[in-house]
Structure formats: C-alpha cells, structure tokens
XYZ file of C-alpha atoms in Angstrom:
447
model
C 13.704 12.965 21.810
C 15.143 9.538 21.172
C 12.942 6.499 20.715
C 13.904 5.212 24.123
C 12.775 8.444 25.738
C 9.519 8.302 23.838
C 9.050 4.740 25.004
C 8.807 2.912 21.679
C 9.766 -0.746 21.809
C 11.989 -1.988 18.992
C 10.526 -5.464 18.573
C 9.978 -5.732 14.805
C 12.698 -7.959 13.319
C 14.026 -8.023 9.753
C 11.696 -10.957 9.077
C 8.710 -8.820 10.088
C 9.777 -5.667 8.234
C 10.641 -7.564 5.052
C 7.184 -9.141 4.994
C 5.501 -5.849 5.902
C 7.201 -4.175 2.950
C 6.255 -7.106 0.750
C 2.645 -7.126 1.905
C 2.418 -3.442 1.045
C 2.997 -4.190 -2.642
C 0.698 -7.196 -3.011
C -3.051 -6.841 -2.711
C -6.345 -7.226 -4.481
C -4.930 -5.139 -7.354
C -2.986 -8.214 -8.449
C -5.395 -11.013 -7.514
C -8.600 -9.340 -8.728
C -7.492 -6.364 -10.844
C -4.861 -7.987 -13.066
C -7.500 -8.892 -15.649
C -8.306 -5.230 -16.220
C -4.604 -4.286 -16.427
C -3.876 -7.019 -18.974
C -6.906 -6.098 -21.108
C -5.725 -2.470 -21.272
C -2.056 -3.129 -22.074
C -1.581 -6.728 -23.203
C 1.930 -8.151 -22.634
C 3.163 -4.539 -22.537
C 1.818 -4.513 -18.986
C 5.132 -6.134 -17.987
C 7.059 -3.086 -19.212
C 4.511 -0.808 -17.530
C 5.141 -2.514 -14.182
C 8.921 -2.393 -14.624
C 8.898 1.356 -15.360
C 6.438 2.078 -12.548
C 8.418 -0.134 -10.203
C 11.650 1.752 -10.866
C 10.027 5.052 -9.879
C 8.459 3.454 -6.809
C 11.915 2.148 -5.923
C 13.351 5.670 -6.272
C 10.630 6.979 -3.965
C 11.404 4.283 -1.415
C 15.142 4.998 -1.565
C 14.376 8.661 -0.860
C 12.203 7.576 2.068
C 14.919 5.229 3.290
C 17.548 7.966 3.236
C 15.276 10.174 5.340
C 14.552 7.360 7.810
C 18.220 6.505 8.237
C 19.091 10.166 8.833
C 16.914 10.196 11.973
C 15.302 6.908 13.012
C 13.752 8.426 16.154
C 10.783 9.897 14.299
C 7.624 7.802 14.842
C 6.285 8.280 11.300
C 7.784 9.525 8.038
C 5.304 12.428 7.952
C 7.436 13.976 10.719
C 10.163 14.577 8.126
C 7.674 16.549 6.035
C 6.880 18.676 9.067
C 10.583 19.285 9.672
C 11.567 20.171 6.103
C 8.336 21.548 4.585
C 6.951 23.309 7.656
C 4.299 22.721 10.304
C 1.421 23.661 8.030
C 2.485 21.210 5.344
C 3.000 18.533 7.998
C -0.495 19.219 9.352
C -2.139 18.910 5.919
C -0.186 15.836 4.825
C -0.388 14.141 8.221
C -4.158 14.354 8.519
C -4.514 13.406 4.850
C -2.448 10.278 5.438
C -4.412 9.450 8.593
C -7.852 9.824 6.995
C -6.621 7.982 3.904
C -5.799 4.881 5.935
C -9.052 5.233 7.900
C -11.056 5.185 4.676
C -9.036 2.277 3.279
C -9.732 0.294 6.462
C -13.461 1.080 6.229
C -13.531 -0.027 2.597
C -11.604 -3.240 3.291
C -13.853 -4.023 6.266
C -16.844 -3.747 3.953
C -15.037 -6.010 1.476
C -14.494 -8.620 4.200
C -18.257 -8.859 4.635
C -18.569 -9.474 0.896
C -15.856 -12.148 0.879
C -17.437 -13.986 3.832
C -20.811 -13.805 2.081
C -19.304 -16.133 -0.546
C -19.241 -18.977 2.019
C -22.171 -17.887 4.167
C -24.740 -16.374 1.777
C -27.598 -16.650 4.283
C -25.855 -14.697 7.030
C -25.769 -10.889 7.275
C -22.323 -9.411 6.656
C -22.090 -7.131 9.696
C -21.249 -9.889 12.266
C -18.231 -10.886 10.159
C -17.119 -7.267 9.838
C -17.424 -6.785 13.590
C -15.559 -10.025 14.345
C -12.607 -9.072 12.110
C -12.608 -5.537 13.507
C -12.322 -6.789 17.099
C -9.745 -9.489 16.276
C -7.417 -7.107 14.415
C -7.847 -4.444 17.093
C -6.711 -6.944 19.737
C -3.682 -7.879 17.619
C -2.638 -4.217 17.536
C -3.000 -3.507 21.264
C -1.360 -6.675 22.598
C 2.165 -5.921 21.391
C 3.985 -4.563 18.359
C 5.450 -8.010 17.795
C 1.927 -9.484 17.564
C 1.183 -7.052 14.754
C 4.422 -8.069 13.015
C 3.596 -11.775 13.277
C 0.108 -11.230 11.873
C 1.508 -9.313 8.889
C 4.133 -12.007 8.351
C 1.522 -14.722 7.921
C -0.891 -12.544 5.933
C 1.933 -11.864 3.476
C 2.962 -15.517 3.430
C -0.498 -16.561 2.218
C -0.300 -14.100 -0.681
C 3.214 -15.264 -1.570
C 2.128 -18.910 -1.667
C -0.718 -18.055 -4.061
C 1.632 -16.140 -6.379
C 4.300 -18.848 -6.295
C 1.605 -21.408 -7.144
C 0.653 -19.343 -10.197
C 4.278 -18.964 -11.349
C 5.029 -22.633 -10.715
C 1.929 -23.714 -12.608
C 2.895 -21.583 -15.589
C 6.423 -22.998 -15.721
C 5.306 -26.622 -15.388
C 2.652 -26.307 -18.087
C 4.960 -24.417 -20.461
C 7.959 -26.737 -20.098
C 5.689 -29.786 -20.379
C 3.752 -28.360 -23.362
C 0.599 -29.385 -21.519
C -2.668 -29.188 -23.435
C -5.512 -27.284 -21.789
C -8.975 -26.218 -22.942
C -7.272 -23.196 -24.540
C -4.692 -25.236 -26.461
C -1.091 -26.284 -25.826
C 0.722 -24.150 -23.268
C 3.791 -22.496 -24.813
C 6.057 -19.649 -23.739
C 5.285 -18.075 -27.121
C 1.665 -17.625 -26.028
C 2.932 -14.551 -24.180
C 3.638 -12.649 -27.412
C 1.949 -14.597 -30.222
C -1.318 -12.646 -29.905
C 0.337 -9.237 -30.083
C 2.368 -7.184 -27.627
C 0.104 -4.179 -27.046
C -3.649 -4.147 -26.514
C -6.040 -1.791 -28.330
C -3.218 -0.451 -30.547
C -1.773 1.275 -27.463
C -4.828 3.515 -26.968
C -5.333 2.366 -23.361
C -1.663 1.917 -22.438
C -1.480 5.118 -20.365
C -4.446 3.960 -18.287
C -2.438 0.838 -17.454
C 0.271 3.025 -15.858
C -2.318 4.449 -13.509
C -3.554 0.969 -12.556
C -0.003 -0.330 -12.087
C 0.867 2.584 -9.823
C -2.110 1.984 -7.559
C -1.051 -1.636 -7.199
C 1.879 -0.296 -5.179
C -0.155 1.877 -2.814
C 0.911 1.140 0.745
C 4.540 0.367 -0.106
C 5.562 3.397 1.996
C 4.085 1.689 5.061
C 7.542 0.413 5.985
C 8.319 4.057 6.804
C 5.844 3.916 9.679
C 7.557 0.908 11.262
C 11.081 2.356 11.451
C 10.736 3.678 14.999
C 9.787 0.207 16.270
C 12.283 -1.865 14.293
C 15.309 -3.713 15.619
C 18.550 -2.480 14.043
C 16.804 0.010 11.689
C 20.119 1.018 10.093
C 20.367 -2.495 8.670
C 16.754 -3.656 8.491
C 15.196 -0.691 6.644
C 17.800 -0.551 3.816
C 17.584 -4.311 3.275
C 13.786 -4.196 3.083
C 13.777 -1.255 0.653
C 16.527 -2.638 -1.588
C 14.594 -5.878 -2.031
C 11.618 -4.045 -3.557
C 12.916 -4.376 -7.140
C 13.384 -8.119 -6.663
C 9.830 -8.433 -5.331
C 8.455 -6.487 -8.290
C 10.231 -8.756 -10.785
C 9.329 -12.021 -9.093
C 5.804 -11.417 -7.886
C 4.287 -8.985 -10.366
C 6.260 -9.717 -13.529
C 6.438 -13.429 -12.753
C 2.745 -13.827 -11.952
C 1.524 -11.724 -14.887
C 3.848 -13.569 -17.283
C 2.565 -16.932 -16.061
C -1.040 -15.774 -16.471
C -0.423 -14.748 -20.103
C 1.555 -17.921 -20.892
C -1.102 -20.331 -19.603
C -3.871 -18.614 -21.566
C -3.756 -15.951 -24.306
C -3.948 -12.479 -22.825
C -6.961 -11.745 -25.035
C -9.010 -14.099 -22.814
C -8.766 -11.840 -19.762
C -11.022 -8.943 -18.980
C -12.004 -6.600 -16.168
C -14.346 -7.963 -13.534
C -12.917 -11.484 -13.433
C -9.864 -12.674 -11.519
C -7.208 -14.163 -13.832
C -6.102 -16.361 -10.935
C -9.554 -17.941 -10.709
C -9.768 -18.245 -14.497
C -6.369 -19.976 -14.774
C -6.777 -22.411 -11.891
C -10.340 -23.256 -12.930
C -9.095 -23.844 -16.488
C -6.620 -26.490 -15.361
C -9.181 -28.326 -13.274
C -8.852 -26.836 -9.790
C -12.530 -26.891 -8.828
C -12.067 -24.878 -5.657
C -10.086 -22.104 -7.405
C -12.683 -19.415 -6.675
C -12.814 -20.358 -2.996
C -9.009 -20.354 -2.708
C -8.628 -16.912 -4.273
C -11.527 -15.638 -2.170
C -9.563 -16.745 0.904
C -6.414 -15.028 -0.388
C -8.166 -11.703 -0.989
C -9.834 -12.071 2.417
C -6.382 -12.211 4.031
C -5.278 -9.264 1.860
C -8.204 -7.224 3.189
C -7.420 -8.265 6.768
C -3.777 -7.283 6.201
C -4.842 -3.840 4.968
C -6.987 -3.274 8.081
C -4.199 -4.528 10.329
C -1.772 -2.081 8.712
C -4.367 0.690 8.927
C -4.758 0.275 12.692
C -0.984 0.350 13.131
C -0.546 3.394 10.867
C -3.472 5.478 12.085
C -2.504 4.859 15.692
C 1.057 6.093 15.119
C -0.124 8.980 12.933
C -2.636 10.212 15.506
C 0.010 9.798 18.216
C 2.388 11.991 16.223
C -0.228 14.591 15.230
C -1.777 14.930 18.690
C 1.466 15.710 20.526
C 2.594 14.726 24.032
C 0.076 16.994 25.812
C -2.884 15.100 24.363
C -4.139 11.766 25.684
C -3.744 10.473 22.117
C -0.050 11.397 22.213
C 0.808 8.912 24.973
C 1.930 5.293 25.059
C 0.637 2.553 27.336
C 2.790 0.151 29.351
C 3.242 -2.038 26.246
C 4.773 0.954 24.403
C 1.702 1.222 22.160
C -0.385 4.360 21.437
C -3.531 2.592 22.635
C -5.728 5.690 22.973
C -4.932 6.678 19.381
C -5.635 3.133 18.140
C -8.904 3.087 20.118
C -10.179 6.229 18.408
C -9.102 5.061 14.958
C -10.807 1.699 15.516
C -14.053 3.311 16.621
C -14.109 5.466 13.487
C -13.370 2.484 11.246
C -16.102 0.575 13.081
C -18.630 3.120 11.897
C -18.456 1.428 8.504
C -20.421 -1.485 9.968
C -23.264 0.962 10.694
C -22.825 3.185 7.640
C -22.734 0.204 5.310
C -26.223 -0.688 6.481
C -27.642 2.615 5.229
C -25.474 3.379 2.206
C -24.504 1.265 -0.828
C -20.996 -0.124 -1.236
C -20.462 2.245 -4.173
C -20.290 5.117 -1.706
C -17.284 3.499 -0.043
C -15.634 2.838 -3.404
C -15.996 6.519 -4.275
C -14.402 7.662 -1.017
C -11.654 5.047 -1.307
C -10.714 6.334 -4.768
C -10.483 9.839 -3.329
C -8.093 8.565 -0.654
C -5.958 6.888 -3.331
C -5.568 10.186 -5.200
C -4.584 11.870 -1.936
C -1.845 9.252 -1.431
C -0.372 10.353 -4.746
C -0.065 13.900 -3.386
C 1.706 12.542 -0.312
C 4.196 10.636 -2.470
C 5.003 13.792 -4.444
C 5.446 15.676 -1.148
C 7.812 12.928 0.014
C 10.104 13.526 -2.962
C 9.993 17.299 -2.388
C 10.876 16.662 1.264
C 13.904 14.645 0.165
C 15.048 17.486 -2.097
C 14.803 20.012 0.749
C 16.639 17.603 3.058
C 19.498 17.222 0.550
C 19.782 20.998 0.171
C 20.008 21.423 3.940
C 22.649 18.708 4.131
C 24.631 20.522 1.446
C 24.395 23.769 3.434
C 25.498 21.977 6.611
C 22.250 22.655 8.476
C 21.539 18.957 9.091
C 23.762 15.899 9.184
C 23.398 13.616 6.189
C 23.943 9.880 5.881
C 26.537 8.216 3.673
C 25.361 4.644 4.016
C 22.026 4.785 2.153
C 21.441 7.409 -0.507
C 19.031 7.829 -3.392
C 21.133 7.210 -6.531
C 21.453 10.043 -9.060
C 19.787 12.579 -6.781
C 18.519 15.262 -7.424
C 17.745 14.183 -11.006
C 16.066 10.990 -9.826
C 13.943 13.144 -7.482
C 12.821 15.400 -10.327
C 12.069 12.492 -12.674
C 10.029 10.731 -9.987
C 8.054 13.903 -9.255
C 7.344 14.290 -12.991
C 6.208 10.666 -13.251
C 3.928 10.967 -10.220
C 2.607 14.261 -11.555
C 1.749 12.631 -14.888
C -0.161 9.874 -13.059
C -2.112 12.572 -11.205
C -2.915 14.360 -14.493
C -4.086 11.067 -16.014
C -6.436 10.637 -13.066
C -7.685 14.181 -13.470
C -8.593 13.778 -17.144
C -9.909 10.203 -17.038
C -13.691 10.019 -16.665
C -13.547 7.168 -14.168
C -11.284 9.051 -11.732
C -11.883 12.732 -12.525
C -14.465 13.335 -9.798
C -12.547 11.539 -7.046
C -9.323 13.337 -7.975
C -11.098 16.693 -7.754
C -12.464 15.641 -4.348
C -8.916 14.940 -3.152
C -7.850 18.415 -4.288
C -10.823 19.935 -2.421
C -9.776 17.980 0.686
C -6.206 19.290 0.488
C -7.455 22.874 -0.006
C -9.791 22.507 2.982
C -6.980 21.263 5.235
C -4.701 24.030 3.979
C -7.279 26.644 5.050
C -7.623 24.951 8.439
C -3.836 24.916 8.823
C -3.646 28.634 8.013
C -6.165 29.370 10.764
C -4.917 26.856 13.343
C -1.134 27.197 12.934
C 0.194 30.713 13.318
C 3.805 29.999 12.330
C-alpha cells in the first residue's frame, strides 16, 4: 500500500529531518564520554572517528538507497522482512523495538539523576514521571510536534558544541594563558599522538562506534517526511560534514585548550574546559545539555517504538492502526506504559541493572546494522536480476565492495565487544536474545 492509503501524514520538513539525523549522532557519548575516549587513544581519537564515520556513512548510504527505492514502508526494518524473509524481519524488528524501549528506560532513569543535581532533596521519580508524560503528549499530538521538539533538542546540543569549538579557536589564536599554560594549536600533538603506546586504541574504535548509535533513526521518519526523495538524501549526505564539524571539531578544541593527558574517564571534558577558563556554572550548563540529550533519546524512542509496533502488529491488530491524527497512538500507548515501568523498577533495583541491560541493547543494535548491510546486498542482487526496480538517483558508492568492508568493520567491533571484559557478558546476552527470538520465529512463522 502507498503511504496515503496507510494514512501517514507527511509533515516532517527538511529542517526537521536534518536535525533528527544530527541529533542521532550527538549524545552523552560526546558530552560525558569523550574523556574516556581521549584517554584511550590520545589525539589519534580524531583518526578513529574519521574511519568510524566513513563506515557509518556507508551504512547510511545503503539505508538511503533502500528508502528511496520504496518510501512507502513505515520503518526500514520492513526492507529486512522483504529481502531477508519474514523470520529475519520478526527477529530484527522485535530486537529493534525492545532496544529502543530499554534505551528509553535507561535515559528516563538518567533524567532523574540529572534533575537530582538541582533538586537533591527531592525524590527522582516525580521528575521521571513528568518527563514521561510530557514527551508522550508531544508524540500523540502530531508528527510535526515531534519534529519541532527534536529540532530544539538538537539545537541545544549544537550550541554547546559550537561554544566549545569557538572557545578553542579564540584561546588558540589569542595565545591566551590558562591555569594549564598558554593555549597553542601545538598542544594537540606536543604530548604525543597515541595514548598508552596504542595498547588501548582498538577499544577507542568501539567507543567511537557507539557514539553514533541512533544515526539510523532517520530511516524511521521516511514515511512521514515531505519530499522524501530530496529530504532523505540531503540529510544522509550531510552526515560526513556533521562528523567533521561536531566530533572532530569539538574533540580537537578540547585537546588544544588543555593537554589530552589531563582528561580521564568519569569526568566530562566540557565541564573541565569551561571550568578551567572561569565559567563557574559549567557543570550546570553541561548537566542541562545532557538532560536535553536524554529527553531527545526518549522522544525518539516513543516515535520509533510506536512505528515499529505498528509495523510488527499488522493491520488486523489494534496496534496496527492509526488515529485521526495519522499517528499509531495505540502502539505508542503500549510502548510508553512499558517505558514507564522504569519509574517503578528503578525504585527496587539499582541503576547498574539498567546500565547492564542498556549495554545489551547496544550490542543488539550492532547486529541490526550488519543485517542492514546484508539487506542492501540482497536488494542489489535482486535489482541486477530484474526482480525489483532499483534507483539511479541515490546509490551506495563502490557497492558491493563497500558493503563487504562495512560488514567486516562492524563484525570486528562485535568481536572486540565479545573479547573485552567490560562488554563480554552483555554481548553474550544479546546473542542469547537473538537466538531466543529465532526459536520463537521458527515456531510462530511457518513460512
């Protein structure tokens, strides 16, 4: 069926989609986790992000080519169902759905922690409930309301990053003296180019990759985007520019203002830099930025899980229907109720339990990304055989070799997670989850 027959409203503009794609690549991994990345790689982290970014870009071009070939599909998982089979679509679809559910639960818990910074005497659950209700309302009012919320969430993150880059340039060009000495561009490389003699460099690739988790989210918005044939390619093609400006630019500024040897895991480089130059409210500002990042993640989770459940349930189910605002409200309602359980569960279980489950979801996302590249390969083979109509306007360059190289890169990241002590258990849990769903699919789906 076409989108019009399904009832989807195309109200997301290029402005919305561009910011949605941007917001998907900027999160707490940069604002809070950059210290750990820098300590593991040193200035070589810039090269790590460039290499990782190129493979992420290849993955997004493959996704874009699929989306352009048939923009009527509500979510990109539908392409996996078409080209890899119903059983694969079932496994990957429910994995993607539960992954976003868990991410939303984790981020909702984080919101309580962030609000505790300003209101230490208040319990966290009222804040979690308030954000849950507010973001739920944003998602059921109209698709455009969701787009506007994401636009401004992303704008806040962009302002913070631009402030960091601008500060670095001003201090470096002015040779300004700080508590750490005179700021020079040479500070970037004068203390060495690789941390720990390169022993922890591979671990930095894993951390860089997970900074980009959620970038595929633009593939869930295609069915509700104005002029998708123009908007989606423009949003995807700008990913490389965003990587260079926001990640490379911000990390470079951080290591120019202070020697990279000063940064470590557990402390935000943004807070450290702004505090070092006399911004007394630096911690509060960054706390606000990561609060909006968490809210953005929950907002995206409600949008994604609603569309995923709508697609998985089918038209015969109440969850496979749209309301008069062209929104899968029943599916969003169920997803919200499940996410809301975190307010209750968090009362009985420590936050570490959520971190464990969230890491498992992250490993599962890696499997989905590999499946996406395999889907693209199958699609290209069917185009070559004349079984489906291909698109000439937006193709993955150097396919199929770029597909194979991306699959190898993603596979290596998965192996790194499997052998690293910190992620071994959660990676095994993700494999167990996939095996469990595969068994269910074998029983439930006959063909």
